[in-house]
Amino acid sequence: MKKRVLFLCVGNSARSQFAEALLRHQAHGQFEVFSAGTEPESIDERTLYILQKNNLQTNELRSKSVSEFSGQSFDFVISLCEKSTQECQSFPLADKLIAWDYPDPRIESGTRGFEQTFRELNERIKMFVLVQSKDIND
């Protein structure tokens, strides 16, 4: 059975969208992957640009509210900013709540912050997949 992962952020417009696309790409179907925001906004165009530039699928991505997932259970709920960590500390149906705090790349103009956030999340998710794959195969 696939493990379920939900990435949370405030706007669900950049960091959590990166994480969803990266885990989906790297895990090759090992996980069911979702993202949501506590105050969802439209996906930032720079997010889509960086994902497409790195040959990742964007057609399934859309901004969603965390309330869309109420009543669902997850093996991992991973918050990507301090505010979403505070707001979702007691996500009721999460086996593990993990906090990975990344600055909001939208505070800078241009794409530099987005590229840095993408690279950092890419490395973190590679490690997550490696560790979880060992647990699944053991």
XYZ file of N, CA, C and O in Angstrom:
552
model
N 0.834 -1.183 0.000
C 0.000 0.000 0.000
C 0.881 1.251 0.000
O 1.842 1.345 0.754
N 0.540 2.207 -0.836
C 1.325 3.435 -0.956
C 1.170 4.297 0.291
O 0.081 4.416 0.840
N 2.282 4.914 0.697
C 2.219 5.891 1.781
C 1.672 7.196 1.217
O 1.944 7.560 0.080
N 0.902 7.887 2.043
C 0.283 9.150 1.638
C 1.018 10.314 2.271
O 1.278 10.302 3.471
N 1.335 11.312 1.443
C 2.089 12.476 1.893
C 1.324 13.739 1.512
O 0.890 13.886 0.372
N 1.182 14.644 2.481
C 0.565 15.941 2.243
C 1.572 17.021 2.604
O 2.072 17.064 3.726
N 1.901 17.891 1.638
C 2.762 19.038 1.878
C 1.880 20.250 2.152
O 0.941 20.512 1.400
N 2.207 20.985 3.213
C 1.415 22.154 3.599
C 2.247 23.422 3.584
O 3.418 23.406 3.960
N 1.613 24.488 3.172
C 2.194 25.812 3.232
C 1.021 26.779 3.372
O -0.128 26.345 3.359
N 1.298 28.036 3.483
C 0.197 28.981 3.642
C -0.566 29.145 2.327
O -1.755 28.878 2.242
N 0.123 29.566 1.263
C -0.556 29.895 0.018
C -0.733 28.758 -0.966
O -1.519 28.869 -1.897
N 0.010 27.661 -0.797
C -0.002 26.548 -1.762
C 0.249 27.087 -3.171
O -0.349 26.674 -4.146
N 1.200 28.049 -3.241
C 1.475 28.678 -4.526
C 2.907 28.472 -5.008
O 3.197 28.714 -6.170
N 3.804 28.002 -4.120
C 5.208 27.835 -4.522
C 5.837 26.612 -3.854
O 5.953 25.549 -4.469
N 6.241 26.735 -2.584
C 6.991 25.666 -1.909
C 6.267 24.329 -1.932
O 6.855 23.299 -2.291
N 5.016 24.318 -1.542
C 4.289 23.044 -1.478
C 4.029 22.480 -2.875
O 3.984 21.262 -3.063
N 3.885 23.359 -3.863
C 3.721 22.888 -5.242
C 5.029 22.254 -5.738
O 5.008 21.212 -6.392
N 6.167 22.887 -5.430
C 7.469 22.295 -5.765
C 7.586 20.909 -5.139
O 7.958 19.937 -5.793
N 7.281 20.832 -3.841
C 7.433 19.566 -3.113
C 6.537 18.475 -3.694
O 6.976 17.334 -3.876
N 5.301 18.829 -3.998
C 4.377 17.846 -4.583
C 4.923 17.319 -5.913
O 4.992 16.108 -6.139
N 5.331 18.218 -6.795
C 5.835 17.810 -8.113
C 7.128 17.011 -7.989
O 7.317 15.999 -8.677
N 8.018 17.437 -7.098
C 9.302 16.735 -6.934
C 9.115 15.330 -6.368
O 9.712 14.379 -6.864
N 8.296 15.191 -5.330
C 8.105 13.855 -4.756
C 7.408 12.940 -5.751
O 7.784 11.779 -5.904
N 6.425 13.451 -6.439
C 5.741 12.651 -7.446
C 6.745 12.148 -8.500
O 6.714 10.988 -8.894
N 7.637 13.022 -8.921
C 8.636 12.683 -9.945
C 9.690 11.703 -9.408
O 10.018 10.719 -10.069
N 10.202 11.954 -8.236
C 11.308 11.154 -7.706
C 10.880 9.799 -7.163
O 11.663 8.854 -7.180
N 9.675 9.700 -6.684
C 9.241 8.470 -6.010
C 8.682 7.431 -6.965
O 8.424 6.301 -6.557
N 8.490 7.800 -8.221
C 8.025 6.845 -9.238
C 6.826 6.023 -8.763
O 6.826 4.800 -8.839
N 5.832 6.701 -8.225
C 4.596 6.029 -7.848
C 4.598 5.353 -6.494
O 3.644 4.668 -6.149
N 5.645 5.508 -5.694
C 5.691 4.886 -4.363
C 4.748 5.549 -3.370
O 4.391 4.948 -2.368
N 4.410 6.811 -3.612
C 3.600 7.583 -2.680
C 2.399 8.184 -3.395
O 2.449 8.444 -4.586
N 1.350 8.415 -2.627
C 0.266 9.286 -3.075
C 0.628 10.651 -2.532
O 0.835 10.807 -1.324
N 0.740 11.650 -3.406
C 1.282 12.947 -3.014
C 0.265 14.058 -3.248
O -0.342 14.131 -4.319
N 0.133 14.924 -2.248
C -0.798 16.039 -2.307
C -0.142 17.275 -1.710
O 0.819 17.167 -0.955
N -0.694 18.435 -2.011
C -0.272 19.667 -1.351
C -1.501 20.515 -1.097
O -2.520 20.373 -1.778
N -1.385 21.393 -0.094
C -2.505 22.263 0.242
C -1.984 23.481 0.989
O -0.847 23.497 1.460
N -2.854 24.481 1.101
C -2.507 25.692 1.826
C -3.535 26.025 2.878
O -4.702 25.666 2.754
N -3.068 26.701 3.913
C -3.989 27.150 4.953
C -4.773 28.371 4.481
O -5.875 28.624 4.955
N -4.182 29.143 3.554
C -4.853 30.291 2.920
C -4.489 30.251 1.433
O -3.673 31.034 0.961
N -5.060 29.308 0.662
C -4.610 29.077 -0.711
C -4.766 30.281 -1.629
O -5.726 31.049 -1.508
N -3.767 30.423 -2.487
C -3.732 31.463 -3.520
C -3.475 30.758 -4.843
O -3.161 29.583 -4.863
N -3.536 31.481 -5.940
C -3.224 30.851 -7.213
C -1.730 30.512 -7.266
O -0.919 31.153 -6.592
N -1.382 29.521 -8.056
C 0.014 29.108 -8.182
C 0.802 30.233 -8.856
O 0.384 30.760 -9.887
N 1.920 30.583 -8.263
C 2.765 31.642 -8.806
C 3.327 31.195 -10.152
O 3.778 30.054 -10.296
N 3.303 32.080 -11.129
C 3.796 31.750 -12.472
C 5.261 31.312 -12.446
O 5.688 30.482 -13.249
N 6.050 31.855 -11.509
C 7.459 31.479 -11.406
C 7.625 30.041 -10.936
O 8.565 29.357 -11.322
N 6.678 29.571 -10.129
C 6.688 28.169 -9.707
C 6.550 27.272 -10.924
O 7.331 26.331 -11.116
N 5.555 27.554 -11.744
C 5.321 26.746 -12.943
C 6.506 26.838 -13.900
O 6.922 25.833 -14.489
N 7.078 28.035 -14.028
C 8.236 28.226 -14.908
C 9.414 27.337 -14.464
O 10.012 26.644 -15.290
N 9.730 27.338 -13.177
C 10.860 26.532 -12.669
C 10.573 25.046 -12.838
O 11.457 24.277 -13.239
N 9.377 24.616 -12.568
C 9.030 23.199 -12.732
C 9.160 22.780 -14.195
O 9.750 21.737 -14.502
N 8.617 23.578 -15.097
C 8.692 23.246 -16.524
C 10.130 23.289 -17.024
O 10.545 22.442 -17.816
N 10.904 24.250 -16.540
C 12.316 24.372 -16.903
C 13.094 23.104 -16.502
O 14.053 22.723 -17.151
N 12.643 22.445 -15.436
C 13.283 21.223 -14.945
C 12.553 19.958 -15.398
O 12.726 18.889 -14.816
N 11.725 20.107 -16.418
C 11.016 18.978 -17.036
C 10.114 18.205 -16.086
O 10.006 16.980 -16.179
N 9.463 18.916 -15.172
C 8.524 18.266 -14.261
C 7.098 18.584 -14.703
O 6.815 19.677 -15.196
N 6.220 17.627 -14.492
C 4.819 17.773 -14.872
C 4.132 18.833 -14.012
O 4.295 18.860 -12.801
N 3.355 19.679 -14.646
C 2.601 20.700 -13.915
C 1.098 20.593 -14.164
O 0.321 21.288 -13.514
N 0.688 19.716 -15.075
C -0.721 19.664 -15.464
C -1.641 19.210 -14.336
O -2.822 19.538 -14.344
N -1.144 18.459 -13.354
C -1.999 18.002 -12.256
C -2.001 18.966 -11.076
O -2.738 18.757 -10.118
N -1.170 20.000 -11.137
C -1.057 20.903 -9.999
C -2.189 21.925 -9.997
O -2.550 22.471 -11.028
N -2.720 22.163 -8.802
C -3.688 23.230 -8.590
C -3.626 23.606 -7.118
O -3.271 22.790 -6.272
N -3.939 24.836 -6.831
C -3.925 25.301 -5.448
C -5.157 24.768 -4.730
O -6.267 24.821 -5.262
N -4.930 24.229 -3.522
C -6.017 23.612 -2.759
C -5.974 24.071 -1.302
O -4.905 24.350 -0.774
N -7.114 24.075 -0.673
C -7.207 24.384 0.749
C -7.000 23.115 1.561
O -7.431 22.024 1.150
N -6.378 23.260 2.721
C -6.185 22.109 3.606
C -7.533 21.497 3.997
O -7.630 20.293 4.225
N -8.584 22.310 4.005
C -9.912 21.789 4.369
C -10.409 20.736 3.373
O -11.244 19.903 3.707
N -9.870 20.767 2.155
C -10.234 19.760 1.146
C -9.838 18.347 1.595
O -10.387 17.362 1.121
N -8.899 18.264 2.530
C -8.388 16.968 2.967
C -8.866 16.581 4.361
O -8.386 15.598 4.927
N -9.819 17.333 4.927
C -10.301 17.000 6.266
C -10.936 15.613 6.245
O -11.612 15.235 5.294
N -10.638 14.861 7.275
C -11.156 13.500 7.383
C -10.296 12.456 6.702
O -10.527 11.260 6.877
N -9.306 12.867 5.928
C -8.415 11.915 5.268
C -7.193 11.667 6.154
O -6.755 12.542 6.889
N -6.634 10.472 6.052
C -5.438 10.172 6.834
C -4.202 10.182 5.934
O -4.287 9.880 4.742
N -3.080 10.556 6.548
C -1.803 10.637 5.845
C -0.720 10.002 6.687
O -0.741 10.092 7.912
N 0.228 9.362 6.009
C 1.387 8.834 6.713
C 2.308 9.968 7.139
O 2.909 9.929 8.209
N 2.421 10.985 6.272
C 3.263 12.142 6.551
C 2.528 13.421 6.165
O 1.995 13.515 5.061
N 2.521 14.378 7.067
C 2.119 15.736 6.752
C 3.374 16.568 6.973
O 3.928 16.605 8.072
N 3.845 17.198 5.893
C 5.099 17.948 5.942
C 4.790 19.422 5.702
O 4.352 19.800 4.616
N 5.014 20.230 6.740
C 4.796 21.665 6.585
C 6.091 22.305 6.095
O 7.186 21.885 6.458
N 5.933 23.299 5.243
C 7.094 23.905 4.592
C 7.339 25.347 5.015
O 8.222 26.010 4.465
N 6.570 25.826 5.990
C 6.809 27.169 6.523
C 6.331 27.189 7.970
O 5.487 26.401 8.369
N 6.897 28.106 8.725
C 6.607 28.178 10.150
C 5.127 28.416 10.437
O 4.548 27.803 11.327
N 4.500 29.272 9.636
C 3.083 29.588 9.879
C 2.197 28.354 9.689
O 1.319 28.088 10.491
N 2.440 27.577 8.624
C 1.614 26.383 8.427
C 1.907 25.339 9.496
O 1.024 24.584 9.894
N 3.139 25.299 9.997
C 3.475 24.372 11.084
C 2.647 24.714 12.309
O 2.054 23.829 12.933
N 2.579 25.995 12.649
C 1.813 26.427 13.818
C 0.319 26.169 13.630
O -0.353 25.722 14.550
N -0.181 26.444 12.441
C -1.617 26.316 12.200
C -2.069 24.861 12.104
O -3.233 24.563 12.309
N -1.157 23.960 11.776
C -1.560 22.569 11.548
C -0.842 21.591 12.477
O -0.660 20.428 12.130
N -0.447 22.065 13.659
C 0.276 21.195 14.578
C -0.518 19.951 14.933
O 0.050 18.902 15.174
N -1.802 20.068 14.951
C -2.604 18.929 15.363
C -3.424 18.405 14.192
O -4.605 18.144 14.327
N -2.784 18.281 13.023
C -3.508 17.708 11.883
C -3.982 16.344 12.349
O -3.193 15.470 12.669
N -5.284 16.131 12.465
C -5.809 14.995 13.222
C -5.456 13.615 12.681
O -5.321 12.691 13.457
N -5.280 13.471 11.397
C -5.086 12.125 10.873
C -3.716 11.969 10.217
O -3.582 11.365 9.166
N -2.696 12.507 10.876
C -1.323 12.389 10.371
C -0.533 11.469 11.288
O -0.481 11.682 12.490
N 0.050 10.421 10.708
C 0.906 9.553 11.508
C 2.153 10.302 11.962
O 2.578 10.179 13.097
N 2.740 11.095 11.045
C 3.933 11.867 11.375
C 3.781 13.271 10.821
O 3.476 13.450 9.647
N 3.998 14.263 11.670
C 4.001 15.655 11.259
C 5.450 16.126 11.255
O 6.141 16.047 12.270
N 5.920 16.559 10.104
C 7.311 16.967 9.931
C 7.325 18.435 9.519
O 6.513 18.860 8.698
N 8.260 19.213 10.070
C 8.384 20.632 9.728
C 9.691 20.878 8.987
O 10.766 20.617 9.525
N 9.581 21.327 7.753
C 10.727 21.771 6.959
C 10.470 23.246 6.670
O 9.620 23.574 5.847
N 11.183 24.132 7.319
C 10.904 25.557 7.185
C 11.746 26.169 6.072
O 12.972 26.160 6.131
N 11.082 26.680 5.048
C 11.739 27.354 3.924
C 11.196 28.768 3.808
O 9.990 28.973 3.909
N 12.069 29.748 3.539
C 11.565 31.107 3.328
C 10.698 31.177 2.072
O 10.893 30.403 1.134
N 9.781 32.105 2.074
C 8.885 32.277 0.932
C 9.667 32.875 -0.238
O 10.167 33.999 -0.131
N 9.775 32.160 -1.356
C 10.542 32.689 -2.482
C 9.859 33.877 -3.167
O 10.491 34.608 -3.918
N 8.594 34.093 -2.868
C 7.849 35.179 -3.517
C 8.246 36.558 -3.011
O 7.879 37.553 -3.627
N 8.996 36.625 -1.904
C 9.371 37.935 -1.368
C 10.392 38.648 -2.260
O 10.537 39.855 -2.179
N 11.100 37.891 -3.099
C 12.062 38.477 -4.030
C 11.425 38.600 -5.409
O 10.619 37.772 -5.795
N 11.848 39.608 -6.145
C 11.408 39.674 -7.536
C 12.283 38.720 -8.350
O 13.354 38.318 -7.899
N 11.814 38.343 -9.494
C 12.577 37.426 -10.334
C 12.447 35.980 -9.877
O 11.572 35.644 -9.075
N 13.337 35.145 -10.382
C 13.213 33.705 -10.122
C 14.317 33.142 -9.227
O 14.308 31.958 -8.923
N 15.272 33.976 -8.807
C 16.402 33.448 -8.026
C 15.961 32.702 -6.766
O 16.418 31.602 -6.477
N 15.065 33.301 -5.995
C 14.558 32.654 -4.783
C 13.826 31.358 -5.089
O 13.933 30.376 -4.346
N 13.112 31.329 -6.175
C 12.387 30.125 -6.586
C 13.368 29.011 -6.962
O 13.175 27.859 -6.599
N 14.411 29.388 -7.689
C 15.410 28.389 -8.081
C 16.112 27.809 -6.863
O 16.333 26.602 -6.774
N 16.444 28.663 -5.892
C 17.100 28.184 -4.679
C 16.174 27.267 -3.882
O 16.581 26.202 -3.433
N 14.941 27.668 -3.711
C 13.974 26.837 -2.981
C 13.779 25.504 -3.687
O 13.746 24.447 -3.046
N 13.678 25.528 -5.006
C 13.522 24.300 -5.788
C 14.719 23.371 -5.543
O 14.540 22.182 -5.282
N 15.939 23.899 -5.633
C 17.148 23.072 -5.438
C 17.181 22.464 -4.043
O 17.472 21.277 -3.879
N 16.890 23.289 -3.035
C 16.930 22.800 -1.650
C 15.864 21.736 -1.406
O 16.132 20.707 -0.772
N 14.663 21.967 -1.893
C 13.604 20.959 -1.747
C 13.938 19.687 -2.515
O 13.665 18.583 -2.043
N 14.534 19.839 -3.668
C 14.921 18.678 -4.471
C 15.873 17.778 -3.673
O 15.684 16.556 -3.626
N 16.866 18.373 -3.039
C 17.824 17.591 -2.245
C 17.152 16.954 -1.029
O 17.394 15.795 -0.712
N 16.315 17.708 -0.347
C 15.635 17.185 0.848
C 14.712 16.026 0.470
O 14.645 15.012 1.160
N 14.016 16.169 -0.639
C 13.082 15.117 -1.058
C 13.835 13.884 -1.536
O 13.396 12.756 -1.300
N 14.979 14.062 -2.168
C 15.808 12.896 -2.530
C 16.135 12.073 -1.287
O 16.048 10.848 -1.295
N 16.531 12.764 -0.206
C 16.846 12.070 1.048
C 15.599 11.409 1.635
O 15.659 10.282 2.116
N 14.486 12.087 1.608
C 13.237 11.544 2.122
C 12.878 10.258 1.377
O 12.549 9.238 1.991
N 12.970 10.293 0.044
C 12.650 9.113 -0.767
C 13.612 7.977 -0.451
O 13.197 6.826 -0.291
N 14.886 8.288 -0.321
C 15.884 7.264 -0.014
C 15.575 6.587 1.320
O 15.541 5.356 1.414
N 15.324 7.376 2.343
C 15.029 6.825 3.671
C 13.724 6.019 3.651
O 13.663 4.909 4.174
N 12.696 6.567 3.042
C 11.413 5.870 3.007
C 11.464 4.618 2.152
O 10.791 3.628 2.448
N 12.248 4.620 1.095
C 12.390 3.426 0.245
C 13.056 2.299 1.031
O 12.685 1.142 0.897
N 14.042 2.649 1.851
C 14.695 1.623 2.686
C 13.693 1.036 3.662
O 13.665 -0.142 3.891
N 12.851 1.909 4.274
C 11.842 1.428 5.222
C 10.826 0.523 4.531
O 10.408 -0.490 5.069
N 10.440 0.870 3.313
C 9.451 0.082 2.583
C 10.025 -1.269 2.198
O 9.368 -2.305 2.290
N 11.293 -1.283 1.796
C 11.914 -2.516 1.315
C 12.431 -3.413 2.429
O 12.750 -4.570 2.185
N 12.565 -2.899 3.644
C 13.082 -3.724 4.755
C 11.999 -4.556 5.396
O 10.868 -4.346 5.306
